[in-house]
Amino acid sequence: DAMVIQNPRYQVTQFGKPVTLSCSQTLNHNVMYWYQQKSSQAPKLLFHYYDKDFNNEADTPDNFQSRRPNTSFCFLDIRSPGLGDAAMYLCATSRDPLAANEQFFGPGTRLTVL
Amino acid sequence: AQKITQTQPGMFVQEKEAVTLDCTYDTSDPSYGLFWYKQPSSGEMIFLIYQGSYDQQNATEGRYSLNFQKARKSANLVISASQLGDSAMYFCAMREGVTGGGNKLTFGTGTQLKVEL
């Protein structure tokens, strides 16, 4: 089945130790998104890629970076995780930005920072 | 100002009953879309239903229907014949505009629904 896959499902890192979260998709969608969802809060968009074009949200900290080496994969890099970065990180895709498409979400990666 | 407001942090419903989850939105964009997602405790976001601002009829998908009242800027989700598996967090979300580089969604704070026997 076509889907959005996130690895790992659970990630533990140490304060200040760089960590990379992975997302892959078999939907061949043009747009890939990264959301941060803290406990009991709504998901918050960090950035998205439309094909190779990177679009950062204005309030996304510089500590968060992303890479999209090809259509299928997108990575979230947290350069120096702080305790406040502990959250669920959701990857999503959509076919294109102009149509009324829903976003397809992966299962999320729950990040713990010790 | 909040763009998406969900005023019910928690709701209870009896199995087989219908339940309405409230959502109001704020936008000056004439073209927008409204979405409802379900998030079980496992974490994934599951798309339920979509309503476009120019759609003349209320959207329906199986047991889910969207009560769209454009003048009041509300987009309430109605779940009919509730099942135990409907227990989850429900998010209302809005996408503004149809152009631009990305289908950006703004989410409300969610409503935790618990279905009881």
Coordinates of C-alpha atoms in Angstrom, one line a residue:
Chain A
D1 CA 0.0 0.0 0.0
A2 CA 1.2 3.5 -0.8
M3 CA 2.0 5.3 2.4
V4 CA 4.1 7.7 4.4
I5 CA 6.7 6.0 6.6
Q6 CA 8.6 7.6 9.5
N7 CA 11.6 6.1 11.1
P8 CA 12.2 5.6 13.9
R9 CA 8.9 5.7 15.7
Y10 CA 10.6 6.6 19.0
Q11 CA 13.9 8.4 19.3
V12 CA 15.8 9.3 22.4
T13 CA 18.7 11.8 22.2
Q14 CA 20.8 13.7 24.7
F15 CA 20.6 17.4 25.2
G16 CA 22.7 19.1 22.5
K17 CA 23.4 15.9 20.5
P18 CA 22.3 16.2 16.8
V19 CA 19.5 13.9 15.7
T20 CA 18.0 13.2 12.3
L21 CA 14.4 12.0 11.8
S22 CA 13.5 10.3 8.5
C23 CA 10.4 10.3 6.3
S24 CA 9.7 8.4 3.1
Q25 CA 6.7 8.2 0.9
T26 CA 5.5 5.9 -1.8
L27 CA 2.8 8.2 -3.0
N28 CA 5.0 10.2 -5.4
H29 CA 3.6 13.4 -3.9
N30 CA 5.3 16.7 -4.8
V31 CA 5.0 18.3 -1.4
M32 CA 6.4 17.1 1.9
Y33 CA 5.8 18.7 5.3
W34 CA 7.3 18.5 8.8
Y35 CA 5.1 19.3 11.8
Q36 CA 6.0 19.5 15.5
Q37 CA 3.3 18.5 17.9
K38 CA 4.0 19.0 21.6
S39 CA 2.0 17.2 24.2
S40 CA -1.7 18.1 24.2
Q41 CA -1.2 20.8 21.5
A42 CA -2.0 21.2 17.8
P43 CA 0.5 20.3 15.2
K44 CA 2.6 23.2 14.1
L45 CA 4.2 23.4 10.7
L46 CA 8.0 23.8 10.7
F47 CA 8.7 23.8 7.0
H48 CA 7.8 22.1 3.7
Y49 CA 9.3 21.2 0.4
Y50 CA 7.5 21.7 -2.9
D51 CA 9.6 19.5 -5.1
K52 CA 13.1 20.9 -4.4
D53 CA 11.9 24.3 -3.2
F54 CA 12.3 24.7 0.6
N55 CA 9.8 26.8 2.4
N56 CA 10.6 27.7 6.0
E57 CA 8.0 29.0 8.4
A58 CA 8.9 32.4 9.9
D59 CA 9.0 31.2 13.5
T60 CA 10.8 27.9 13.0
P61 CA 14.1 28.1 15.0
D62 CA 17.4 27.8 13.1
N63 CA 18.1 24.7 15.1
F64 CA 15.7 22.9 12.8
Q65 CA 16.9 22.0 9.3
S66 CA 15.6 19.8 6.5
R67 CA 16.9 18.0 3.5
R68 CA 15.0 16.4 0.6
P69 CA 17.5 14.4 -1.5
N70 CA 14.8 13.0 -3.8
T71 CA 11.0 12.9 -4.2
S72 CA 10.6 10.0 -1.8
F73 CA 12.7 11.0 1.2
C74 CA 12.8 14.0 3.5
F75 CA 14.8 14.4 6.7
L76 CA 14.5 16.6 9.7
D77 CA 17.7 17.5 11.4
I78 CA 17.8 19.0 14.9
R79 CA 21.3 20.4 15.3
S80 CA 21.3 20.9 19.1
P81 CA 18.2 19.5 20.7
G82 CA 17.0 21.2 23.8
L83 CA 14.5 19.9 26.4
G84 CA 11.9 22.0 24.7
D85 CA 12.2 20.1 21.5
A86 CA 10.8 17.0 23.0
A87 CA 7.7 16.4 20.9
M88 CA 6.0 14.2 18.3
Y89 CA 7.3 15.0 14.8
L90 CA 4.9 14.4 12.0
C91 CA 5.7 14.1 8.3
A92 CA 3.0 14.7 5.8
T93 CA 2.7 14.7 2.0
S94 CA 0.3 16.2 -0.5
R95 CA 0.0 15.8 -4.3
D96 CA 0.3 19.5 -5.1
P97 CA -0.4 22.8 -3.4
L98 CA -3.0 24.0 -5.8
A99 CA -5.7 21.4 -5.5
A100 CA -8.0 20.7 -2.6
N101 CA -5.9 17.7 -1.5
E102 CA -5.7 16.4 2.0
Q103 CA -2.4 15.8 3.5
F104 CA -1.4 12.3 4.2
F105 CA 0.4 11.9 7.5
G106 CA 3.0 9.4 8.7
P107 CA 2.7 7.7 12.1
G108 CA 5.1 10.2 13.7
T109 CA 8.4 10.0 15.5
R110 CA 8.2 10.7 19.3
L111 CA 11.4 12.5 20.3
T112 CA 12.6 12.4 23.9
V113 CA 15.5 14.7 24.9
L114 CA 17.4 13.7 28.1
Chain B
A1 CA -6.4 36.0 16.9
Q2 CA -6.9 32.3 16.6
K3 CA -7.5 31.1 13.1
I4 CA -9.2 27.9 14.1
T5 CA -11.1 27.6 17.4
Q6 CA -12.2 24.4 18.9
T7 CA -14.0 25.2 22.1
Q8 CA -14.6 21.7 23.4
P9 CA -11.4 20.2 25.0
G10 CA -13.3 17.0 25.8
M11 CA -16.5 15.3 24.8
F12 CA -18.3 12.2 25.8
V13 CA -20.8 10.3 23.8
Q14 CA -22.6 7.0 24.2
E15 CA -22.1 4.3 21.7
K16 CA -24.4 4.4 18.7
E17 CA -25.3 8.1 19.4
A18 CA -24.4 11.0 17.2
V19 CA -22.0 13.7 18.3
T20 CA -21.1 17.1 17.0
L21 CA -17.6 18.6 17.4
D22 CA -17.4 22.3 17.0
C23 CA -15.0 24.3 14.9
T24 CA -15.0 28.0 14.0
Y25 CA -12.5 29.7 11.8
D26 CA -11.3 33.1 10.9
T27 CA -10.0 34.2 7.5
S28 CA -10.4 37.0 5.1
D29 CA -9.4 34.9 2.2
P30 CA -12.4 34.1 0.0
S31 CA -10.8 30.7 -1.0
Y32 CA -10.1 28.3 1.7
G33 CA -10.5 24.7 2.7
L34 CA -11.5 23.1 5.9
F35 CA -10.4 19.7 7.1
W36 CA -11.0 17.3 9.9
Y37 CA -8.4 14.8 11.1
K38 CA -8.6 12.1 13.7
Q39 CA -5.6 11.3 15.9
P40 CA -5.8 8.1 17.9
S41 CA -3.5 7.6 20.8
S42 CA -1.0 5.9 18.5
G43 CA -0.2 9.3 17.0
E44 CA -1.0 9.2 13.3
M45 CA -3.3 11.8 11.8
I46 CA -6.1 10.3 9.8
F47 CA -7.9 12.4 7.2
L48 CA -11.7 12.3 7.7
I49 CA -13.4 14.9 5.6
Y50 CA -12.9 18.1 3.5
Q51 CA -15.0 21.1 2.7
G52 CA -14.1 23.8 0.2
S53 CA -15.2 27.4 0.7
Y54 CA -17.0 27.3 -2.6
D55 CA -18.7 24.0 -2.2
Q56 CA -22.5 24.4 -2.3
Q57 CA -23.3 21.2 -0.4
N58 CA -22.1 20.0 3.0
A59 CA -19.4 17.3 2.7
T60 CA -20.2 13.8 3.8
E61 CA -18.0 10.7 4.1
G62 CA -19.7 7.6 5.5
R63 CA -20.6 8.3 9.1
Y64 CA -18.9 11.7 9.0
S65 CA -20.6 14.9 7.8
L66 CA -19.5 18.5 8.0
N67 CA -22.1 21.1 8.9
F68 CA -20.7 24.1 7.0
Q69 CA -22.2 27.4 7.9
K70 CA -20.2 29.9 5.9
A71 CA -21.8 33.1 7.2
R72 CA -21.1 32.0 10.8
K73 CA -17.6 30.7 9.8
S74 CA -18.3 27.4 11.4
A75 CA -17.4 23.9 10.2
N76 CA -18.7 21.4 12.8
L77 CA -18.0 17.7 12.4
V78 CA -20.9 15.3 13.0
I79 CA -20.2 11.7 13.7
S80 CA -23.3 9.5 13.5
A81 CA -23.7 6.1 15.2
S82 CA -20.6 6.5 17.3
Q83 CA -18.3 3.5 17.8
L84 CA -15.8 2.7 20.5
G85 CA -13.1 3.0 17.9
D86 CA -14.1 6.7 17.4
S87 CA -12.4 7.5 20.7
A88 CA -9.6 9.8 19.7
M89 CA -8.4 13.4 19.4
Y90 CA -10.1 15.3 16.6
F91 CA -8.5 18.3 14.9
C92 CA -10.1 20.9 12.7
A93 CA -7.7 22.5 10.2
M94 CA -7.8 25.2 7.6
R95 CA -5.9 25.9 4.4
E96 CA -6.1 29.4 3.1
G97 CA -5.9 30.3 -0.5
V98 CA -5.3 28.0 -3.5
T99 CA -2.0 29.4 -4.8
G100 CA 1.5 29.4 -3.4
G101 CA 4.1 26.9 -2.6
G102 CA 2.4 24.6 -0.2
N103 CA -0.9 23.4 1.1
K104 CA -0.3 24.9 4.6
L105 CA -2.7 23.7 7.3
T106 CA -3.4 25.6 10.5
F107 CA -4.8 23.3 13.1
G108 CA -7.1 24.0 16.1
T109 CA -6.3 22.8 19.5
G110 CA -8.4 19.6 19.2
T111 CA -11.3 17.9 20.9
Q112 CA -10.7 14.7 22.8
L113 CA -13.7 12.4 22.1
K114 CA -14.5 9.5 24.4
V115 CA -17.2 7.0 23.3
E116 CA -18.7 5.1 26.2
L117 CA -20.8 1.9 26.3

